[in-house]
mmCIF file with all atom_site columns, C-alpha atoms and ligand atoms in Angstrom:
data_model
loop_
_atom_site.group_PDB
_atom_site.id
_atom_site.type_symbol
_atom_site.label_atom_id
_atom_site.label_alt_id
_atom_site.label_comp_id
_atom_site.label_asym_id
_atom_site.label_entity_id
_atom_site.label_seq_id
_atom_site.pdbx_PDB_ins_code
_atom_site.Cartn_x
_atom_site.Cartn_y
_atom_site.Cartn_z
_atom_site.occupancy
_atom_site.B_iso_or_equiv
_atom_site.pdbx_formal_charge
_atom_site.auth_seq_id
_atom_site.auth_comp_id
_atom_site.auth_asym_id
_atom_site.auth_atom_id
_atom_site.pdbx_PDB_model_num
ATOM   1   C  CA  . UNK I 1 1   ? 161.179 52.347 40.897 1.00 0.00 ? 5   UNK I CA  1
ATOM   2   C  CA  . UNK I 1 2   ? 159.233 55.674 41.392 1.00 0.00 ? 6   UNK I CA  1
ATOM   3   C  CA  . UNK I 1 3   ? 157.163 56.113 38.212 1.00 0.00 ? 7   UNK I CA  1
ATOM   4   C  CA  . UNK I 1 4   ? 155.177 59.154 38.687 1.00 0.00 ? 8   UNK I CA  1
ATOM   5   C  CA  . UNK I 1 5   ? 155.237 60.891 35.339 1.00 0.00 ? 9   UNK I CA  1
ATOM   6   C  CA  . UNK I 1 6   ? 153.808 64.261 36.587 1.00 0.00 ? 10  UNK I CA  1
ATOM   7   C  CA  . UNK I 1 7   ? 156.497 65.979 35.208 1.00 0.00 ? 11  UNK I CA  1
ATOM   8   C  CA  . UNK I 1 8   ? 158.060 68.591 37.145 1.00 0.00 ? 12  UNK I CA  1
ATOM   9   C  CA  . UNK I 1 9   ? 157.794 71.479 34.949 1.00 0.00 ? 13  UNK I CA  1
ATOM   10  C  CA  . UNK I 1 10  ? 160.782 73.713 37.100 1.00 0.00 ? 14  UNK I CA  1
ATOM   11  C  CA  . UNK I 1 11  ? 163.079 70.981 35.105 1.00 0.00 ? 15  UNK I CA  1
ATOM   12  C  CA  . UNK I 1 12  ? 162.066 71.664 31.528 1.00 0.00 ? 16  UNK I CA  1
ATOM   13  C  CA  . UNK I 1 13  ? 164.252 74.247 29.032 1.00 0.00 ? 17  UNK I CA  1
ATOM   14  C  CA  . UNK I 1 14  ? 161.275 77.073 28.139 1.00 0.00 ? 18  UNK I CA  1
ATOM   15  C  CA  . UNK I 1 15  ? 162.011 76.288 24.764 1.00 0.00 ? 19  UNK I CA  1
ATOM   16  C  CA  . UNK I 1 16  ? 159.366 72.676 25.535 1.00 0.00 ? 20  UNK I CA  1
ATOM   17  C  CA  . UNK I 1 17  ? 156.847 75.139 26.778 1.00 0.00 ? 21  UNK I CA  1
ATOM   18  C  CA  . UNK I 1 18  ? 155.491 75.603 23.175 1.00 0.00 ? 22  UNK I CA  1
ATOM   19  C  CA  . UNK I 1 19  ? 153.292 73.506 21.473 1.00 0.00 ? 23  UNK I CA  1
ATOM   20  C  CA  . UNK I 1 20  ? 155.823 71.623 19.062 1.00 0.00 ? 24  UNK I CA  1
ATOM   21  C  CA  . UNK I 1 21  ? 152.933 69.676 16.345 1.00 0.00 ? 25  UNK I CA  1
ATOM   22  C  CA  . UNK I 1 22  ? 154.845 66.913 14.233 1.00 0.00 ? 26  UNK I CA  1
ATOM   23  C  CA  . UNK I 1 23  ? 154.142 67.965 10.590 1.00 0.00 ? 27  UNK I CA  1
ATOM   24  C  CA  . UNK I 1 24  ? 155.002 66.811 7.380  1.00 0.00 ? 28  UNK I CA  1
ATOM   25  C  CA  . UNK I 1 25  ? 158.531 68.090 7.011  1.00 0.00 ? 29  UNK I CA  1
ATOM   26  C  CA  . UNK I 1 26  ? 158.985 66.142 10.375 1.00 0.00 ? 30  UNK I CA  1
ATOM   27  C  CA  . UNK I 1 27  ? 158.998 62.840 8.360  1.00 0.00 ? 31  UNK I CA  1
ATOM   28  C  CA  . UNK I 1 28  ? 162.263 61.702 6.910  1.00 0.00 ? 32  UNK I CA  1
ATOM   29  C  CA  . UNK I 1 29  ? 163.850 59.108 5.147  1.00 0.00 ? 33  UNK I CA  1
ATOM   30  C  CA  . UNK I 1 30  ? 165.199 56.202 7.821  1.00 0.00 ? 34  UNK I CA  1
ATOM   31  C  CA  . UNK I 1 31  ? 167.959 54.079 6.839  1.00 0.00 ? 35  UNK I CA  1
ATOM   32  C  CA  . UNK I 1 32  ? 167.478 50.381 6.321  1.00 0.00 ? 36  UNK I CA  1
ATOM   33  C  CA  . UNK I 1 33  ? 168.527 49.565 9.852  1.00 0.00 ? 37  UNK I CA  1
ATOM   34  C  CA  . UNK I 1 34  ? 166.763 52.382 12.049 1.00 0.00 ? 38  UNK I CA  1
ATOM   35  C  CA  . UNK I 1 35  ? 163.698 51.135 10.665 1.00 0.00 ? 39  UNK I CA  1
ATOM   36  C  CA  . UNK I 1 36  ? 164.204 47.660 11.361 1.00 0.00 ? 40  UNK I CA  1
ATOM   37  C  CA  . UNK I 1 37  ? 164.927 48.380 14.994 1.00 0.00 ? 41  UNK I CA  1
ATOM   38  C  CA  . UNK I 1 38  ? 161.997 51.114 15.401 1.00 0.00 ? 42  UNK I CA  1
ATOM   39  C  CA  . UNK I 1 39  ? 159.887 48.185 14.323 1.00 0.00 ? 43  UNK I CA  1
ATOM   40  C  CA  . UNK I 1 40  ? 160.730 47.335 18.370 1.00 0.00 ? 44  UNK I CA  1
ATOM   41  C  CA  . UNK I 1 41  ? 162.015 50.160 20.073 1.00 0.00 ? 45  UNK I CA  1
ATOM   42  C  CA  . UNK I 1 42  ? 161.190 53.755 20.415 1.00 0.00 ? 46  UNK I CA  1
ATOM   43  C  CA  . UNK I 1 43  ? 163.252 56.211 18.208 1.00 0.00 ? 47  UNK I CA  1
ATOM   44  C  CA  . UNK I 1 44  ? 163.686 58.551 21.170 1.00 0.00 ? 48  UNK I CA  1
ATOM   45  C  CA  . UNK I 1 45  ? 163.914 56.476 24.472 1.00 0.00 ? 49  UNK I CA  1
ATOM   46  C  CA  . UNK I 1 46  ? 166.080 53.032 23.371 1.00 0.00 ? 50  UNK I CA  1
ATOM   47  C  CA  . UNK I 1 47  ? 169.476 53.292 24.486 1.00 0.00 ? 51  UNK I CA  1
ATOM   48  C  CA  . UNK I 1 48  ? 168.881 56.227 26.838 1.00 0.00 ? 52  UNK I CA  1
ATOM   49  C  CA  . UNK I 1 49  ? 170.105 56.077 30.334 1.00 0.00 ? 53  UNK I CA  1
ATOM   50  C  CA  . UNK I 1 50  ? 170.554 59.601 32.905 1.00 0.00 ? 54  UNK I CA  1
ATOM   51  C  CA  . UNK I 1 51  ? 172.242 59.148 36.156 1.00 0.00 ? 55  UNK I CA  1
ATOM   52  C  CA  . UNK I 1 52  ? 171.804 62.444 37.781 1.00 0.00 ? 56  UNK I CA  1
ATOM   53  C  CA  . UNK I 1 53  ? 174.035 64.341 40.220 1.00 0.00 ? 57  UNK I CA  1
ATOM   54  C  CA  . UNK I 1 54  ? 172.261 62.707 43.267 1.00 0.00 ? 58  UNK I CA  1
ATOM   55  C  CA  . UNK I 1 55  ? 172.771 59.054 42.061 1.00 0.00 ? 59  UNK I CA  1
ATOM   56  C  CA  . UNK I 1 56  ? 169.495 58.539 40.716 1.00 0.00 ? 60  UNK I CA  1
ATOM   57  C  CA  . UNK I 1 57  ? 168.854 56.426 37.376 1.00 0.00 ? 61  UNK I CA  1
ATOM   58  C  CA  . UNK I 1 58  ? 166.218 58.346 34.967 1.00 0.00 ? 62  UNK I CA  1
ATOM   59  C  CA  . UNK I 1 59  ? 165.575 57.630 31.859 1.00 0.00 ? 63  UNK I CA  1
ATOM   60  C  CA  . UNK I 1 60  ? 165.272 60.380 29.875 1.00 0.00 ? 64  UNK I CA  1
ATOM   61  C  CA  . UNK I 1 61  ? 166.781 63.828 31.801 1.00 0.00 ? 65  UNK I CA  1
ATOM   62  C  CA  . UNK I 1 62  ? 163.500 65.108 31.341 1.00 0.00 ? 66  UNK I CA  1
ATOM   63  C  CA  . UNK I 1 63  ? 161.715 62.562 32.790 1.00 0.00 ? 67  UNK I CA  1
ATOM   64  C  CA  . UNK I 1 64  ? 162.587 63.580 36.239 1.00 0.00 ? 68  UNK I CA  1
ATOM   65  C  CA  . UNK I 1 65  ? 160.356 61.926 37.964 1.00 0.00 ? 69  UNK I CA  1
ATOM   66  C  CA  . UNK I 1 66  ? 160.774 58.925 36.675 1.00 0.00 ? 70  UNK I CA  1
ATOM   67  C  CA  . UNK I 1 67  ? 163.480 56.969 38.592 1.00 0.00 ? 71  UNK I CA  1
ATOM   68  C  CA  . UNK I 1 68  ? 164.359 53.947 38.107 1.00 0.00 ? 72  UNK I CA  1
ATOM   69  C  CA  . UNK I 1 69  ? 166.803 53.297 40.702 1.00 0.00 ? 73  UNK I CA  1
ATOM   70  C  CA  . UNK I 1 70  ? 169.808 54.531 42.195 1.00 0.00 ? 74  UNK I CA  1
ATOM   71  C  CA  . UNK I 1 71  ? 173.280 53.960 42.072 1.00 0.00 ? 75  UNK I CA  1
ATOM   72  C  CA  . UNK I 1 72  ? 173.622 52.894 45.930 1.00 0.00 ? 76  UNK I CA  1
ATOM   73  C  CA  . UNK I 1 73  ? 171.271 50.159 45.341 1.00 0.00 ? 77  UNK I CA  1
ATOM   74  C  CA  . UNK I 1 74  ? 172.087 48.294 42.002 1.00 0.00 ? 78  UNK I CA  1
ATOM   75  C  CA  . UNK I 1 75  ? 174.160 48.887 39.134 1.00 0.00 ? 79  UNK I CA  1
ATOM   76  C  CA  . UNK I 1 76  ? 173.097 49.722 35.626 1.00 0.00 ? 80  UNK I CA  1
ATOM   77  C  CA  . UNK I 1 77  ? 173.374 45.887 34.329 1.00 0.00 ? 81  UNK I CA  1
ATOM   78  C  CA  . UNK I 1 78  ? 170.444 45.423 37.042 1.00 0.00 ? 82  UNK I CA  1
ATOM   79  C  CA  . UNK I 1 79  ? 167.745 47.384 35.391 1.00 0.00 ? 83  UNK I CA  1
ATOM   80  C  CA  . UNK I 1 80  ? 168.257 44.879 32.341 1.00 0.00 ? 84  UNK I CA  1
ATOM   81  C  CA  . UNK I 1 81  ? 168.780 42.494 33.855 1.00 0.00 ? 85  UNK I CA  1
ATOM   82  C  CA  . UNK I 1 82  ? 165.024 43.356 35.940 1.00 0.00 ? 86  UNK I CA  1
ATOM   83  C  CA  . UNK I 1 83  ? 164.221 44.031 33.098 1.00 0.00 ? 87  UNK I CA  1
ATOM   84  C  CA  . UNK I 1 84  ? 162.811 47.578 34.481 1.00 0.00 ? 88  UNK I CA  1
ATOM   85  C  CA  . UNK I 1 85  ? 164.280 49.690 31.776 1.00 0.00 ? 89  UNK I CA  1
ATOM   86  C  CA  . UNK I 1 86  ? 163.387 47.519 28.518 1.00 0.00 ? 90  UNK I CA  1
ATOM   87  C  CA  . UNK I 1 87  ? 159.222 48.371 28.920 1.00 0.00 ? 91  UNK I CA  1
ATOM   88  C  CA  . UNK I 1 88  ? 159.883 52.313 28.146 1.00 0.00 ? 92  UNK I CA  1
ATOM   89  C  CA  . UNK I 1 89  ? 162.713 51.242 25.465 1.00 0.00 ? 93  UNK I CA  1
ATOM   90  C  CA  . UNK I 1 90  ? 159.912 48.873 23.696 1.00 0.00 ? 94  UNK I CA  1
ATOM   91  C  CA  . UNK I 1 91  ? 157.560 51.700 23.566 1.00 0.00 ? 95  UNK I CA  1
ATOM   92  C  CA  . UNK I 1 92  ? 157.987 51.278 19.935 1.00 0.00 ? 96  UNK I CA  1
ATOM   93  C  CA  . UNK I 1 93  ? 155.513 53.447 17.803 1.00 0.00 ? 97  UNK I CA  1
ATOM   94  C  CA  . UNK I 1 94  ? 153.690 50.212 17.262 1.00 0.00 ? 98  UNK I CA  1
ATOM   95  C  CA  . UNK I 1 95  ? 152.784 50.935 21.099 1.00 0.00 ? 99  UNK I CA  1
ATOM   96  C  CA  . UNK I 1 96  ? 151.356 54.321 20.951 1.00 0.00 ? 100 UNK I CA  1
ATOM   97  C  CA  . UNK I 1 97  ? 147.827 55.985 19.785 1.00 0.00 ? 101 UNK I CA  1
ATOM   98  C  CA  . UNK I 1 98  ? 147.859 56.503 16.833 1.00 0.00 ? 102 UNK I CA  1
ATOM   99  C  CA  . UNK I 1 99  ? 150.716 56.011 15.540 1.00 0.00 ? 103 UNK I CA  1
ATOM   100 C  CA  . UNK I 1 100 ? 150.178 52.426 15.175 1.00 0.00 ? 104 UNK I CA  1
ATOM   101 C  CA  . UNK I 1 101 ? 147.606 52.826 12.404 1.00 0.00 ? 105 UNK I CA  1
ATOM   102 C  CA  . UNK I 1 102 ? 150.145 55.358 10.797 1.00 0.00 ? 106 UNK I CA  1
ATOM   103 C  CA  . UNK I 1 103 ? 152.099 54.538 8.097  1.00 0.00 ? 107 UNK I CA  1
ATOM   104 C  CA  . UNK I 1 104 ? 154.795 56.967 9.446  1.00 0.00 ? 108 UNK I CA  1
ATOM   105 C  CA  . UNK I 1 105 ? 155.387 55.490 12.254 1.00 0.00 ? 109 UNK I CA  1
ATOM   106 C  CA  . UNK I 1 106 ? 158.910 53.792 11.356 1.00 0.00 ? 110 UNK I CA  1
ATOM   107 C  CA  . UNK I 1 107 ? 160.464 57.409 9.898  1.00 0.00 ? 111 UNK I CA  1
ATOM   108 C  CA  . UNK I 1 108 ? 158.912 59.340 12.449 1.00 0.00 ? 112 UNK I CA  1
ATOM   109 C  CA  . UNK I 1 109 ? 160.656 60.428 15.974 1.00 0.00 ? 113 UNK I CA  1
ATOM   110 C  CA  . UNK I 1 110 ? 158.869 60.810 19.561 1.00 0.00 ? 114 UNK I CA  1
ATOM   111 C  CA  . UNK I 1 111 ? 159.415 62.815 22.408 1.00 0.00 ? 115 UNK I CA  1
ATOM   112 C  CA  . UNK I 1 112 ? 157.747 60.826 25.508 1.00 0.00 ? 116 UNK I CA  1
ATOM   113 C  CA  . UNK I 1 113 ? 158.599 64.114 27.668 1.00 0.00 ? 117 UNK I CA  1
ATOM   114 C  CA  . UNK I 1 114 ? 157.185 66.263 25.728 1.00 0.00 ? 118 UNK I CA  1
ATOM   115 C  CA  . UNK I 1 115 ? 153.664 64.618 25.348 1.00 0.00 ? 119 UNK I CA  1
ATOM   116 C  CA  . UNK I 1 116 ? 153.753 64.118 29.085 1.00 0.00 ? 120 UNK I CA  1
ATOM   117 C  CA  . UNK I 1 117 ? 154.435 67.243 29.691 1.00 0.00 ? 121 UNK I CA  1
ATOM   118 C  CA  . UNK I 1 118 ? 151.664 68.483 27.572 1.00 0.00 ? 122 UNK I CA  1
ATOM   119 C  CA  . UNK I 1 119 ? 149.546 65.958 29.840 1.00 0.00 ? 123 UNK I CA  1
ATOM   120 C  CA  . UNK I 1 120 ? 149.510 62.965 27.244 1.00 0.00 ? 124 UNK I CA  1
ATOM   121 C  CA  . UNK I 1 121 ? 149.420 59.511 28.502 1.00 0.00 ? 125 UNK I CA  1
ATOM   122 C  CA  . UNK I 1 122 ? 152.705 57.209 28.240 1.00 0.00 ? 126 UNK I CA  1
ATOM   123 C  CA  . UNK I 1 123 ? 150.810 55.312 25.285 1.00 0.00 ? 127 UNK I CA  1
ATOM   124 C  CA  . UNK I 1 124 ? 149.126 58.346 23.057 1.00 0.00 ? 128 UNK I CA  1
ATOM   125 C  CA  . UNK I 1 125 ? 151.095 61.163 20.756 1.00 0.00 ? 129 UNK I CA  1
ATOM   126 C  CA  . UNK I 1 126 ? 148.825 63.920 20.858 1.00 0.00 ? 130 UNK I CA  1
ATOM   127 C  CA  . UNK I 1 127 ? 150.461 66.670 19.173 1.00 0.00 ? 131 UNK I CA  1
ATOM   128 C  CA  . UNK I 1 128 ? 150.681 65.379 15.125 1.00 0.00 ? 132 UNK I CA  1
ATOM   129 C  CA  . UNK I 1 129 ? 148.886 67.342 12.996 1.00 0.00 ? 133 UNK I CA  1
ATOM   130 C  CA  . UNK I 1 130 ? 148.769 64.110 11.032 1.00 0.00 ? 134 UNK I CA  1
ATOM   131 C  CA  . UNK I 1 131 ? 145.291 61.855 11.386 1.00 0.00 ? 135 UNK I CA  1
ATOM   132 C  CA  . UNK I 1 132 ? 146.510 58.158 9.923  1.00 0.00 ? 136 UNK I CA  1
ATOM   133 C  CA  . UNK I 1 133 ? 143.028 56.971 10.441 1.00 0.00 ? 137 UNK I CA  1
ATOM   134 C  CA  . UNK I 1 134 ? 141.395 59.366 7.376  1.00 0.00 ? 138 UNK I CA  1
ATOM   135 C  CA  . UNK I 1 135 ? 145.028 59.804 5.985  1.00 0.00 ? 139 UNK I CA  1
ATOM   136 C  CA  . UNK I 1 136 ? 145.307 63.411 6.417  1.00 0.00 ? 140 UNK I CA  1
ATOM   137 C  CA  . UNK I 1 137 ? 147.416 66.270 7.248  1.00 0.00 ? 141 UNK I CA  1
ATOM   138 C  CA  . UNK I 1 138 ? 146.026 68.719 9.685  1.00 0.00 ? 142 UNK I CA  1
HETATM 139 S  S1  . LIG R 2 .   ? 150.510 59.669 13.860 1.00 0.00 ? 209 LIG R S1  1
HETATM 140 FE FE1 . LIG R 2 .   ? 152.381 59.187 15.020 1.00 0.00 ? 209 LIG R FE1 1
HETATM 141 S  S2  . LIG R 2 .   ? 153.743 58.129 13.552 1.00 0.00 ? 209 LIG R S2  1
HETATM 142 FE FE2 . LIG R 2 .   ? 152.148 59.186 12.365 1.00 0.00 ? 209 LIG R FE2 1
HETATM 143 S  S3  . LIG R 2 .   ? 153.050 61.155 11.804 1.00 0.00 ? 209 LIG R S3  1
HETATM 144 FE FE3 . LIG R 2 .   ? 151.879 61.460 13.720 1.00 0.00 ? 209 LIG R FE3 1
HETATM 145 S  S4  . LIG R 2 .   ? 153.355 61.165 15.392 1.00 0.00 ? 209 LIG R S4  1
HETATM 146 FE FE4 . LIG R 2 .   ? 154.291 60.327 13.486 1.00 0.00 ? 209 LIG R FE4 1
#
């Protein structure tokens, strides 16, 4: 698995170039069972699988650089089964600066490429305008 998440910026649609802030009017109201399983998983990422033209397994299209495998070496049941896909699906909000002190952080969606791309860590949302630790709204 190649996991270098220097994003290659040639892949990403202009419109990601901007500075996209969660706000307030991001937050909506998440039925009974999204919440439950964003309690585990991450709103953006579980369930996502990209096998490109070349055979490669990504995980998000975006995330072009990170590969997870390829089809001439295993098959999709593999990277469960590894259990190399399920860390990046479990990056539940609960998981990530600071949304887990946010009270948000079960209605609220994430974009892993984009905070990369705007040279966040895996683990930290950076562009929120929201501060849960003093409860307010930028
Ligand atoms: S701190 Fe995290 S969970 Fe809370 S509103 Fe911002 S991005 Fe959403």
């Amino acid at each position: 698995m190649t996991t270098d998440l220097n994003i290659n910026k040639q892949n990403i649609s202009e419109s990601y170039m901007f500075d996209h802030y969660i706000e307030k009017n991001d937050i909506l109201p998440v039925f009974v069972s999204d919440f439950e399983l964003r309690k585990i998983y991450n709103p953006c990422l579980k369930g996502k699988i990209t096998i490109t033209l070349e055979g490669k397994y990504l995980l998000c299209p975006m995330l072009r650089n990170l590969v997870l495998g390829s089809v001439k070496e295993s098959k999709i049941p593999d990277l469960f089964i590894k259990g190399t896909i399920d860390r990046f699906y479990e990056l539940s909000k609960e998981k990530l600066y600071p949304c887990k002190y946010c009270e948000f952080r079960y209605a609220c969606l994430d974009c892993r490429a984009f905070e990369l791309l705007k040279g966040s860590s895996l683990g930290e949302v950076k562009f929120c305008k929201y501060n849960p630790l003093e409860g307010i709204w930028g």
